[in-house]
CSV table of C-alpha atoms in Angstrom, one decimal:
chain,number,residue,atom,x,y,z
A,1,UNK,CA,-1.8,-23.9,-19.2
A,2,UNK,CA,0.6,-26.8,-18.6
A,3,UNK,CA,3.8,-26.5,-16.9
A,4,UNK,CA,5.5,-27.3,-20.5
A,5,UNK,CA,3.6,-24.5,-22.2
A,6,UNK,CA,4.7,-22.0,-19.1
A,7,UNK,CA,7.8,-23.1,-19.7
A,8,UNK,CA,7.8,-22.1,-23.7
A,9,UNK,CA,6.3,-19.0,-22.5
A,10,UNK,CA,9.1,-18.1,-20.1
A,11,UNK,CA,11.6,-19.0,-22.3
A,12,UNK,CA,10.1,-16.7,-25.4
A,13,UNK,CA,9.8,-13.6,-22.8
A,14,UNK,CA,13.8,-14.5,-22.0
A,15,UNK,CA,14.3,-14.0,-25.8
A,16,UNK,CA,12.5,-11.0,-26.2
A,17,UNK,CA,13.7,-9.4,-23.0
A,18,UNK,CA,17.5,-10.4,-24.1
A,19,UNK,CA,17.1,-9.2,-27.5
A,20,UNK,CA,15.8,-5.6,-26.6
A,21,UNK,CA,17.7,-4.9,-23.7
A,22,UNK,CA,20.2,-2.5,-25.5
A,23,UNK,CA,17.5,-0.7,-26.4
A,24,UNK,CA,15.7,-0.6,-23.0
A,25,UNK,CA,19.3,0.6,-21.3
A,26,UNK,CA,19.5,3.3,-24.1
A,27,UNK,CA,15.7,4.5,-22.8
A,28,UNK,CA,17.0,4.3,-19.4
A,29,UNK,CA,19.9,6.5,-19.8
A,30,UNK,CA,17.9,9.0,-21.5
A,31,UNK,CA,15.5,9.2,-18.8
A,32,UNK,CA,18.6,9.5,-16.1
A,33,UNK,CA,20.1,12.4,-17.9
A,34,UNK,CA,16.5,14.1,-18.2
A,35,UNK,CA,15.2,14.0,-14.9
A,36,UNK,CA,11.8,15.8,-13.3
A,37,UNK,CA,10.5,16.4,-10.4
A,38,UNK,CA,7.5,15.4,-8.6
A,39,UNK,CA,4.4,16.7,-10.6
A,40,UNK,CA,6.8,18.7,-13.2
A,41,UNK,CA,7.5,15.3,-15.3
A,42,UNK,CA,6.3,17.0,-18.5
A,43,UNK,CA,9.0,15.9,-20.9
A,44,UNK,CA,9.4,12.7,-19.3
A,45,UNK,CA,5.5,11.8,-20.1
A,46,UNK,CA,6.1,13.4,-23.6
A,47,UNK,CA,8.9,10.8,-23.9
A,48,UNK,CA,7.0,7.5,-22.8
A,49,UNK,CA,3.9,8.5,-25.1
A,50,UNK,CA,6.2,8.8,-27.8
A,51,UNK,CA,7.8,5.5,-27.5
A,52,UNK,CA,4.5,3.7,-27.0
A,53,UNK,CA,3.3,5.3,-29.7
A,54,UNK,CA,6.1,3.9,-31.8
A,55,UNK,CA,4.9,0.5,-30.8
A,56,UNK,CA,1.1,1.1,-31.8
A,57,UNK,CA,0.1,1.8,-28.0
A,58,UNK,CA,-2.1,4.7,-28.0
A,59,UNK,CA,-1.6,6.2,-24.5
A,60,UNK,CA,-5.1,6.5,-22.9
A,61,UNK,CA,-7.0,10.1,-22.1
A,62,UNK,CA,-4.8,11.6,-19.5
A,63,UNK,CA,-6.3,11.8,-15.8
A,64,UNK,CA,-3.6,14.0,-14.6
A,65,UNK,CA,-1.2,16.8,-15.8
A,66,UNK,CA,1.6,14.1,-15.8
A,67,UNK,CA,2.3,10.4,-16.3
A,68,UNK,CA,0.9,7.9,-18.8
A,69,UNK,CA,-1.8,5.5,-18.5
A,70,UNK,CA,-2.3,2.9,-21.7
A,71,UNK,CA,-4.1,-0.5,-22.4
A,72,UNK,CA,-2.2,-3.4,-24.0
A,73,UNK,CA,-5.2,-5.7,-25.3
A,74,UNK,CA,-4.2,-9.1,-25.7
A,75,UNK,CA,-5.3,-11.5,-28.2
A,76,UNK,CA,-5.1,-15.0,-26.8
A,77,UNK,CA,-8.6,-16.6,-26.0
A,78,UNK,CA,-9.3,-16.6,-22.3
A,79,UNK,CA,-10.7,-19.7,-20.9
A,80,UNK,CA,-13.0,-18.0,-18.6
A,81,UNK,CA,-14.0,-14.3,-17.8
A,82,UNK,CA,-11.5,-11.8,-19.8
A,83,UNK,CA,-9.3,-10.0,-17.3
A,84,UNK,CA,-7.1,-6.8,-16.8
A,85,UNK,CA,-3.6,-6.9,-14.7
A,86,UNK,CA,-2.2,-3.6,-14.2
A,87,UNK,CA,1.9,-3.1,-14.0
A,88,UNK,CA,2.8,0.7,-12.6
A,89,UNK,CA,6.2,2.2,-12.8
A,90,UNK,CA,6.9,5.8,-11.2
A,91,UNK,CA,8.4,8.6,-13.2
A,92,UNK,CA,9.9,11.2,-10.7
A,93,UNK,CA,13.1,12.0,-9.7
A,94,UNK,CA,14.7,13.6,-6.4
A,95,UNK,CA,16.1,17.0,-5.6
A,96,UNK,CA,19.8,15.6,-5.5
A,97,UNK,CA,22.9,16.9,-7.3
A,98,UNK,CA,24.2,13.6,-8.7
A,99,UNK,CA,28.0,12.5,-8.1
A,100,UNK,CA,28.4,9.6,-10.2
A,101,UNK,CA,30.9,10.0,-13.0
A,102,UNK,CA,29.0,8.3,-15.9
A,103,UNK,CA,28.6,9.7,-19.5
A,104,UNK,CA,25.0,9.6,-19.0
A,105,UNK,CA,24.7,11.7,-15.7
A,106,UNK,CA,22.0,14.0,-15.0
A,107,UNK,CA,22.2,17.0,-17.0
A,108,UNK,CA,19.5,19.0,-14.7
A,109,UNK,CA,21.3,20.8,-11.8
A,110,UNK,CA,20.0,19.4,-8.4
A,111,UNK,CA,17.8,16.7,-9.6
A,112,UNK,CA,18.6,13.2,-10.2
A,113,UNK,CA,17.2,9.9,-10.5
A,114,UNK,CA,18.6,8.3,-7.4
A,115,UNK,CA,15.8,6.1,-6.5
A,116,UNK,CA,15.5,4.0,-9.7
A,117,UNK,CA,12.4,5.2,-11.2
A,118,UNK,CA,14.4,5.7,-14.4
A,119,UNK,CA,15.2,2.2,-14.3
A,120,UNK,CA,11.1,1.3,-13.4
A,121,UNK,CA,9.9,3.6,-16.1
A,122,UNK,CA,12.5,2.1,-18.7
A,123,UNK,CA,11.6,-1.5,-17.5
A,124,UNK,CA,7.8,-1.3,-17.9
A,125,UNK,CA,8.2,0.3,-21.8
A,126,UNK,CA,10.3,-2.7,-22.1
A,127,UNK,CA,7.9,-5.2,-21.1
A,128,UNK,CA,5.4,-3.3,-23.0
A,129,UNK,CA,7.6,-4.0,-25.8
A,130,UNK,CA,7.7,-7.6,-24.6
A,131,UNK,CA,4.2,-8.3,-24.4
A,132,UNK,CA,3.0,-6.2,-27.4
A,133,UNK,CA,5.3,-8.9,-29.5
A,134,UNK,CA,3.7,-12.0,-27.6
A,135,UNK,CA,-0.2,-10.6,-28.1
A,136,UNK,CA,-1.0,-14.0,-29.3
A,137,UNK,CA,-0.2,-15.5,-26.0
A,138,UNK,CA,-1.9,-12.4,-23.7
A,139,UNK,CA,-5.2,-13.8,-22.9
A,140,UNK,CA,-6.2,-10.8,-21.0
A,141,UNK,CA,-5.4,-6.9,-21.2
A,142,UNK,CA,-2.4,-5.1,-19.5
A,143,UNK,CA,-3.0,-1.8,-17.9
A,144,UNK,CA,0.3,0.4,-18.2
A,145,UNK,CA,0.6,2.8,-15.4
A,146,UNK,CA,3.4,5.2,-15.6
A,147,UNK,CA,2.5,7.3,-12.5
A,148,UNK,CA,4.0,10.8,-11.4
A,149,UNK,CA,4.9,12.1,-8.4
A,150,UNK,CA,5.7,9.1,-5.8
A,151,UNK,CA,8.3,10.8,-4.4
A,152,UNK,CA,6.6,13.9,-3.0
A,153,UNK,CA,2.9,13.8,-0.7
A,154,UNK,CA,0.4,13.2,-1.4
A,155,UNK,CA,2.0,11.4,-4.4
A,156,UNK,CA,0.3,10.4,-7.7
A,157,UNK,CA,-1.3,7.6,-6.6
A,158,UNK,CA,-4.2,8.4,-4.7
A,159,UNK,CA,-5.4,11.1,-7.2
A,160,UNK,CA,-5.3,8.7,-9.8
A,161,UNK,CA,-7.4,6.5,-8.0
A,162,UNK,CA,-9.9,9.3,-6.8
A,163,UNK,CA,-10.0,10.5,-10.8
A,164,UNK,CA,-11.2,6.9,-11.1
A,165,UNK,CA,-8.5,4.8,-12.5
A,166,UNK,CA,-9.1,1.7,-11.1
A,167,UNK,CA,-12.9,1.8,-11.1
A,168,UNK,CA,-12.7,2.7,-15.1
A,169,UNK,CA,-10.3,-0.2,-15.8
A,170,UNK,CA,-11.1,-2.4,-13.2
A,171,UNK,CA,-8.1,-4.6,-13.0
A,172,UNK,CA,-8.2,-7.8,-10.9
A,173,UNK,CA,-4.9,-7.4,-9.7
A,174,UNK,CA,-1.4,-5.0,-9.8
A,175,UNK,CA,1.9,-5.6,-9.3
A,176,UNK,CA,4.9,-3.5,-9.1
A,177,UNK,CA,8.7,-3.5,-8.3
A,178,UNK,CA,11.4,-1.5,-6.6
A,179,UNK,CA,14.9,-1.4,-7.4
A,180,UNK,CA,16.9,-2.2,-4.2
A,181,UNK,CA,21.1,-2.4,-4.2
A,182,UNK,CA,20.8,-4.5,-1.0
A,183,UNK,CA,19.4,-7.3,-3.3
A,184,UNK,CA,21.7,-8.7,-5.7
A,185,UNK,CA,21.2,-8.0,-9.4
A,186,UNK,CA,19.2,-11.1,-11.1
A,187,UNK,CA,17.4,-11.9,-8.2
A,188,UNK,CA,14.1,-10.6,-6.6
A,189,UNK,CA,13.0,-10.6,-2.9
A,190,UNK,CA,9.0,-10.8,-1.9
A,191,UNK,CA,7.4,-10.4,1.3
A,192,UNK,CA,3.7,-11.5,2.1
A,193,UNK,CA,1.1,-9.2,4.3
A,194,UNK,CA,2.6,-5.8,5.7
A,195,UNK,CA,5.8,-5.2,3.8
A,196,UNK,CA,6.5,-1.3,3.9
A,197,UNK,CA,5.7,1.0,6.5
A,198,UNK,CA,3.2,4.0,6.9
A,199,UNK,CA,5.4,7.0,7.1
A,200,UNK,CA,4.0,10.3,8.7
A,201,UNK,CA,6.1,13.4,8.7
A,202,UNK,CA,6.2,15.3,12.3
A,203,UNK,CA,6.8,18.9,13.2
A,204,UNK,CA,7.0,20.8,16.7
A,205,UNK,CA,7.3,24.2,17.7
A,206,UNK,CA,8.2,25.0,21.2
A,207,UNK,CA,7.7,28.5,22.2
A,208,UNK,CA,9.5,30.1,25.2
A,209,UNK,CA,11.0,33.0,26.6
A,210,UNK,CA,13.9,33.9,25.5
A,211,UNK,CA,16.9,36.2,27.4
A,212,UNK,CA,20.3,36.6,28.2
A,213,UNK,CA,22.2,33.3,28.4
A,214,UNK,CA,23.8,34.3,31.8
A,215,UNK,CA,20.6,34.6,33.5
A,216,UNK,CA,18.4,31.3,32.3
A,217,UNK,CA,16.3,31.7,35.2
A,218,UNK,CA,14.8,34.5,33.9
A,219,UNK,CA,13.9,32.7,30.9
A,220,UNK,CA,11.7,30.0,29.5
A,221,UNK,CA,14.3,27.8,27.8
A,222,UNK,CA,12.9,26.3,24.6
A,223,UNK,CA,16.2,24.4,24.0
A,224,UNK,CA,16.0,22.8,27.5
A,225,UNK,CA,12.5,21.5,26.9
A,226,UNK,CA,13.0,20.2,23.4
A,227,UNK,CA,15.8,18.4,24.7
A,228,UNK,CA,13.7,16.4,27.3
A,229,UNK,CA,10.8,16.3,24.4
A,230,UNK,CA,13.5,14.2,22.3
A,231,UNK,CA,14.4,12.2,25.1
A,232,UNK,CA,10.9,11.6,26.5
A,233,UNK,CA,9.4,10.6,22.9
A,234,UNK,CA,11.8,7.6,22.3
A,235,UNK,CA,9.6,5.8,25.1
A,236,UNK,CA,6.7,5.9,22.6
A,237,UNK,CA,8.5,2.9,20.5
A,238,UNK,CA,9.8,1.1,23.5
A,239,UNK,CA,7.2,1.4,25.9
A,240,UNK,CA,3.6,2.1,23.7
A,241,UNK,CA,4.7,0.2,21.0
A,242,UNK,CA,4.6,-4.1,21.3
A,243,UNK,CA,8.1,-5.7,21.4
A,244,UNK,CA,6.6,-7.5,18.2
A,245,UNK,CA,5.1,-4.5,16.1
A,246,UNK,CA,8.1,-2.7,14.1
A,247,UNK,CA,7.8,1.2,14.8
A,248,UNK,CA,10.1,4.2,14.2
A,249,UNK,CA,10.2,7.4,15.7
A,250,UNK,CA,13.2,9.8,14.6
A,251,UNK,CA,13.6,13.5,15.3
A,252,UNK,CA,15.8,14.2,12.7
A,253,UNK,CA,16.0,18.5,12.6
A,254,UNK,CA,16.1,20.8,15.5
A,255,UNK,CA,16.6,24.5,15.2
A,256,UNK,CA,16.8,27.3,17.5
A,257,UNK,CA,19.2,30.3,18.5
A,258,UNK,CA,21.8,32.1,16.5
A,259,UNK,CA,24.2,33.1,19.6
A,260,UNK,CA,26.3,31.8,22.4
A,261,UNK,CA,25.0,34.4,24.7
A,262,UNK,CA,21.4,34.2,23.5
A,263,UNK,CA,18.3,31.7,25.0
A,264,UNK,CA,16.1,31.8,22.1
A,265,UNK,CA,12.1,32.2,21.9
A,266,UNK,CA,11.5,29.5,19.7
A,267,UNK,CA,12.7,26.2,18.7
A,268,UNK,CA,11.4,24.1,15.7
A,269,UNK,CA,12.1,20.6,15.2
A,270,UNK,CA,10.9,17.9,12.7
A,271,UNK,CA,11.3,14.1,12.3
A,272,UNK,CA,9.1,10.7,11.0
A,273,UNK,CA,7.4,8.2,12.5
A,274,UNK,CA,7.2,4.7,10.8
A,275,UNK,CA,4.7,1.7,11.6
A,276,UNK,CA,3.1,-1.5,10.2
A,277,UNK,CA,-0.1,-1.3,11.8
A,278,UNK,CA,-2.7,1.2,11.5
A,279,UNK,CA,-4.0,0.5,15.3
A,280,UNK,CA,-0.6,1.3,16.4
A,281,UNK,CA,-0.1,4.5,14.3
A,282,UNK,CA,-3.0,6.2,15.6
A,283,UNK,CA,-2.2,5.0,19.0
A,284,UNK,CA,1.3,6.8,18.5
A,285,UNK,CA,0.1,9.9,17.2
A,286,UNK,CA,-2.3,10.6,19.9
A,287,UNK,CA,0.4,9.8,22.4
A,288,UNK,CA,3.1,11.8,20.8
A,289,UNK,CA,1.0,14.8,20.4
A,290,UNK,CA,0.4,14.6,24.3
A,291,UNK,CA,3.8,13.9,25.2
A,292,UNK,CA,5.5,16.8,23.4
A,293,UNK,CA,2.4,19.0,24.8
A,294,UNK,CA,2.9,17.9,28.5
A,295,UNK,CA,7.0,17.8,28.4
A,296,UNK,CA,6.6,21.6,27.1
A,297,UNK,CA,4.1,22.5,29.8
A,298,UNK,CA,6.6,20.9,32.6
A,299,UNK,CA,9.3,23.2,31.3
A,300,UNK,CA,6.7,26.2,31.7
A,301,UNK,CA,6.8,26.2,27.2
A,302,UNK,CA,3.8,25.9,24.7
A,303,UNK,CA,3.8,23.5,22.1
A,304,UNK,CA,2.4,23.4,18.5
A,305,UNK,CA,2.4,19.6,17.0
A,306,UNK,CA,1.4,19.0,13.4
A,307,UNK,CA,1.6,15.3,12.3
A,308,UNK,CA,1.2,14.8,8.8
A,309,UNK,CA,-0.2,11.6,7.5
A,310,UNK,CA,1.8,10.1,4.9
A,311,UNK,CA,1.6,6.9,2.9
A,312,UNK,CA,-0.3,4.4,4.5
A,313,UNK,CA,1.2,0.6,5.2
A,314,UNK,CA,1.8,-1.6,2.1
A,315,UNK,CA,0.1,-4.6,2.4
A,316,UNK,CA,0.9,-7.6,-0.2
A,317,UNK,CA,-2.0,-9.7,-0.9
A,318,UNK,CA,-0.9,-13.1,0.3
A,319,UNK,CA,-2.3,-14.8,-2.6
A,320,UNK,CA,-1.3,-12.5,-5.5
A,321,UNK,CA,2.5,-12.5,-3.7
A,322,UNK,CA,1.9,-16.4,-4.0
A,323,UNK,CA,1.0,-16.2,-7.6
A,324,UNK,CA,4.1,-13.4,-8.7
A,325,UNK,CA,6.5,-15.8,-6.3
A,326,UNK,CA,5.5,-19.0,-8.4
A,327,UNK,CA,5.7,-17.2,-11.6
A,328,UNK,CA,9.3,-15.5,-10.4
A,329,UNK,CA,10.7,-19.2,-9.5
A,330,UNK,CA,9.6,-20.4,-13.1
A,331,UNK,CA,11.1,-17.4,-14.9
A,332,UNK,CA,14.4,-16.9,-12.7
A,333,UNK,CA,14.9,-20.0,-10.9
A,334,UNK,CA,14.6,-20.9,-7.5
A,335,UNK,CA,17.9,-19.6,-6.3
A,336,UNK,CA,17.3,-16.2,-7.5
A,337,UNK,CA,13.6,-15.4,-5.5
A,338,UNK,CA,14.5,-14.6,-1.9
A,339,UNK,CA,12.3,-13.6,1.1
A,340,UNK,CA,12.4,-10.1,2.0
A,341,UNK,CA,12.3,-8.5,5.6
A,342,UNK,CA,9.6,-5.9,6.3
A,343,UNK,CA,11.3,-2.5,5.4
A,344,UNK,CA,10.4,0.7,7.1
A,345,UNK,CA,10.6,2.8,4.1
A,346,UNK,CA,7.1,4.0,2.8
A,347,UNK,CA,5.6,3.8,-0.7
A,348,UNK,CA,2.2,5.2,-2.4
A,349,UNK,CA,1.8,2.1,-4.2
A,350,UNK,CA,0.0,1.4,-0.9
A,351,UNK,CA,-3.0,3.0,-2.0
A,352,UNK,CA,-3.5,0.6,-5.1
A,353,UNK,CA,-3.2,-2.4,-3.0
A,354,UNK,CA,-5.5,-0.8,-0.6
A,355,UNK,CA,-8.1,-0.9,-3.5
A,356,UNK,CA,-7.1,-4.1,-5.7
A,357,UNK,CA,-5.1,-6.7,-4.5
A,358,UNK,CA,-1.5,-7.3,-5.7
A,359,UNK,CA,1.9,-7.3,-4.6
A,360,UNK,CA,5.0,-5.4,-4.7
A,361,UNK,CA,8.5,-6.6,-4.6
A,362,UNK,CA,12.4,-5.6,-4.7
A,363,UNK,CA,14.3,-5.6,-7.8
A,364,UNK,CA,18.0,-6.5,-7.0
A,365,UNK,CA,20.5,-4.3,-8.6
A,366,UNK,CA,23.3,-4.4,-6.4
A,367,UNK,CA,26.7,-6.0,-7.2
A,368,UNK,CA,29.4,-8.0,-5.3
A,369,UNK,CA,31.9,-4.9,-4.2
A,370,UNK,CA,29.6,-2.0,-5.3
A,371,UNK,CA,30.7,1.3,-3.7
A,372,UNK,CA,29.3,1.9,-0.4
A,373,UNK,CA,27.5,4.9,-1.3
A,374,UNK,CA,25.5,3.0,-3.8
A,375,UNK,CA,22.3,3.6,-1.7
A,376,UNK,CA,18.8,4.5,-2.7
A,377,UNK,CA,18.3,8.4,-2.3
A,378,UNK,CA,22.0,8.7,-2.7
A,379,UNK,CA,24.0,11.2,-5.0
A,380,UNK,CA,26.1,7.9,-5.8
A,381,UNK,CA,23.1,5.8,-6.5
A,382,UNK,CA,24.3,3.3,-9.3
A,383,UNK,CA,22.1,0.3,-10.2
A,384,UNK,CA,23.3,-2.3,-12.3
A,385,UNK,CA,21.9,-1.9,-15.6
A,386,UNK,CA,21.5,-5.6,-16.4
A,387,UNK,CA,18.8,-5.7,-13.9
A,388,UNK,CA,16.3,-4.0,-16.9
A,389,UNK,CA,16.4,-7.3,-18.5
A,390,UNK,CA,15.3,-9.0,-15.2
A,391,UNK,CA,12.7,-6.4,-14.2
A,392,UNK,CA,11.0,-6.2,-17.5
A,393,UNK,CA,11.5,-10.0,-18.2
A,394,UNK,CA,9.5,-10.7,-14.5
A,395,UNK,CA,6.5,-8.2,-15.4
A,396,UNK,CA,6.1,-9.5,-18.8
A,397,UNK,CA,6.0,-13.1,-17.6
A,398,UNK,CA,4.0,-12.4,-14.8
A,399,UNK,CA,1.3,-10.5,-16.9
A,400,UNK,CA,1.1,-13.6,-19.2
A,401,UNK,CA,1.0,-16.1,-16.3
A,402,UNK,CA,-1.5,-14.4,-14.3
A,403,UNK,CA,-3.8,-13.9,-17.4
A,404,UNK,CA,-3.4,-17.3,-18.6
A,405,UNK,CA,-4.3,-18.7,-14.8
C-alpha cells in the first residue's frame, strides 16, 4: 500500500473509533462496576463473549476456565502469505477498596480495576468492533486474546501458551498496551528491547532463640540478625549489579515479636527483586540466598530462604517496535509518540514475547492537574476515558497496517 492509502485507512479508523467511543465508554464503566479477581473472571468472560457475539464474532473453544479467545477473519486480499496478528487485553482486577466518587464505582467489596484492565478490555472490544466494520481492508486475521489473571502469579499468559494458544493460531506478531497515568492522554510511549523487569518474590524466615528482653545475652536475637541482613542485602545492587544494569531489591515487610520485653524466636520478611537481565537475575538469586544465610549464621541464627520466580523480562522486538512506532506516528501524529524509559514494573505479556515477536507500549491516561492519587494500583486510580478512543484506534490501525505490509 502507498502512503496515501495508509492515510485513508487511518482516517477510516479515526472516524470509526470516534463514532463508537460512547459505546466503548459504556462497556468500560460496566466492567469497572463489576470487577473480578484473577482466575475468577466468570461474569467478565460471559460479558465479553456476549458482546463479540453481537458483532457476529464467535468465541473460540476455551483454553482456560476464564478468558476469551476469538478470531476475526479479514476479507481483504493479501499480497503474499496470509498472516495473523494477535492483540491482547488482560481482564482481571485487584483486591482493593475503591475510593473514587464516580457513579460507576466498583460494586464489589474490596475489588477494583485499579490497573486499567477494564480500559484494556473495553479497548480491545472496541478494536474488534472497528475491525469488524473494516473487513474489506483487513488483509489477514486478527487473534483477539482476552487474558485472565495478569495480576496474580503464575498469571494467565503462560497457561494459555502451554495450552497451545500460539501454536494453534500461529500469529506472526503480537501487540498490547497498558494504561499509564504518567503519560498524557492521547499519547503513547514505546521502548525497544528490554522494557519491563523480571519480578521475583522474596521470603525469609530467621530462626533464633527467644527470651527476656532484659537479658539479650541469653538469646539468639533474630530481630538483630534481620536488621543486619536487610542492611547487607543492599550491597547486591550497589556492588554486585553492574552500574549500567537496572536492578531493585526491596524488603517490604518484616514481622516478629509482640511485646516490649520479649525477644521473639522467629522473624519473617518479604520483599521483591527486579532485574532487566536474566543472567544478572540468576546471579542475584545466588548471592541473595548466600548473603541471608551467612549473615544469619554470624548472629548464631538459622535462615530459610525462598525465591519465587515471577514474570520474566519483557523484551520488545526491535523490528516490531519500529512497525508499531511508525503506525502510531501515522495514526496519532509525531508529537504524540514518545520514547519510554525502562520500567521496573512487571507484566506477564513477557511470556508471549518469548514465543512470538511483538511489542508492548504505554498508553497515556493522564491529564494536566490530575489528583496525586491517580496512580496505578491506587484506590483512587482514575484514567481519562478519552484514552479509550486513542487505544482502540491504535490497536485497530496497527493490525490493519501490519497485515497490509
